[in-house]
């Protein structure tokens, strides 16, 4: 498997794509205006204890207090007779970590069971468990890694103890890499512990890495051939990060200096746009219909125009086989999690059903998110679960449509603004013009002239041309045109 990681960073957002054999499989997006706080560690103050719910609210420096349950205070396996009031009191200073970002009117979900990660290790100061990622299924490799870690801990013991998990990326690595990660964790935790001891009130103690650094830390597996970065500044940052913490992948980091935008390589930008569509065409002529709801995601497989060469059973079998591979990729691209129900086209042949099931398992095996696939239900459906690791692509890039009262979605004004700025950059490189006029909906023009005005000014300076805007009342929020002068 030939993999590449494409990194596109602008002052507004960071985007990372994982490309396997020329086809985008994963896309990650993190915006500076709404960067998540999951993984961050804070000093917080208990503001309210609720014995009836066995929970408490903690002020950790945000507008809405965070929520922490007794199970998040004591950890897994805690005795059921324990009470929240025995562990937390109003006014008490506590050290907490965010496990779920604030959503809508709900505050963040917090835990006292802290953890910090490096490329190969997860350190858990409140635990004494030492384990290996479930994705490493070779028993000899698991034993080898545990022996390496045990030997490393004899030389680099952590003050106060703690537990560890060897991550999937540790498979095949040697003693020196594990020891380097352990030394880094030791230094990091010393700093976090000192800040926690000195804290007088709510404050940030530890912040997780930005997307582009997390992606290199977590995704630079042995199959990765190169990591392409499209700016000098971020190339330098990534290179220095790798040299310091991941020297074995430092040679993979390359500066992309091509004329085409980096996400135009391997049609990643097109895949990103298509991943927002409800209907996904299949090469055979069939198609998938993907519906994301609050409770679950449903995927319906249809034959469409594909009629097969011999008989109907062959048509259904071939369509379902192709659909199994395509829907696995779509789940990764769209980052759809939770319960997923797949309605494959009914097949009479039991062997065909088994082969489709095996094809789906094989396609999902490379997914980094933990997933579980059941057999075919009595209704002919395949049920599966996929762990939610972050907001879905649709939730990140889109907002509820005011015209249909939430029954559909459209790209947000922020998303359209960034598309316009990228399109201006593309046009400026391709054509010699005296200036540009952007025609767009009022909401988009208003945002470009206000919230995004600094970015527009930077872009004008960069391309050396003026950019003006005109609101078009008949344009929808997603529509825009750029007129070259």
PDB file of C-alpha atoms in Angstrom, residues 6 18 55 98 101 127-128 178 195 289 292 307 354 365 415 477 481:
ATOM      1  CA  UNK A   6      -1.145  16.011   2.165  1.00  0.00           C
ATOM      2  CA  UNK A  18      -4.499  10.602   3.679  1.00  0.00           C
ATOM      3  CA  UNK A  55     -22.070  14.261  38.979  1.00  0.00           C
ATOM      4  CA  UNK A  98     -11.771  17.332  28.229  1.00  0.00           C
ATOM      5  CA  UNK A 101     -16.193  19.260  23.190  1.00  0.00           C
ATOM      6  CA  UNK A 127      -3.769   3.959  36.326  1.00  0.00           C
ATOM      7  CA  UNK A 128      -1.371   1.074  36.858  1.00  0.00           C
ATOM      8  CA  UNK A 178       9.980   3.586  22.831  1.00  0.00           C
ATOM      9  CA  UNK A 195       1.555  23.798  36.659  1.00  0.00           C
ATOM     10  CA  UNK A 289     -27.796   6.780  -0.734  1.00  0.00           C
ATOM     11  CA  UNK A 292     -26.919  10.813   8.475  1.00  0.00           C
ATOM     12  CA  UNK A 307     -28.273  -4.782 -15.493  1.00  0.00           C
ATOM     13  CA  UNK A 354     -20.905 -14.433   2.634  1.00  0.00           C
ATOM     14  CA  UNK A 365      -9.914  -3.497   8.273  1.00  0.00           C
ATOM     15  CA  UNK A 415     -16.882  27.584   4.218  1.00  0.00           C
ATOM     16  CA  UNK A 477     -25.328  31.054   0.071  1.00  0.00           C
ATOM     17  CA  UNK A 481     -18.648  34.029  -9.256  1.00  0.00           C
TER      18      UNK A 481
END
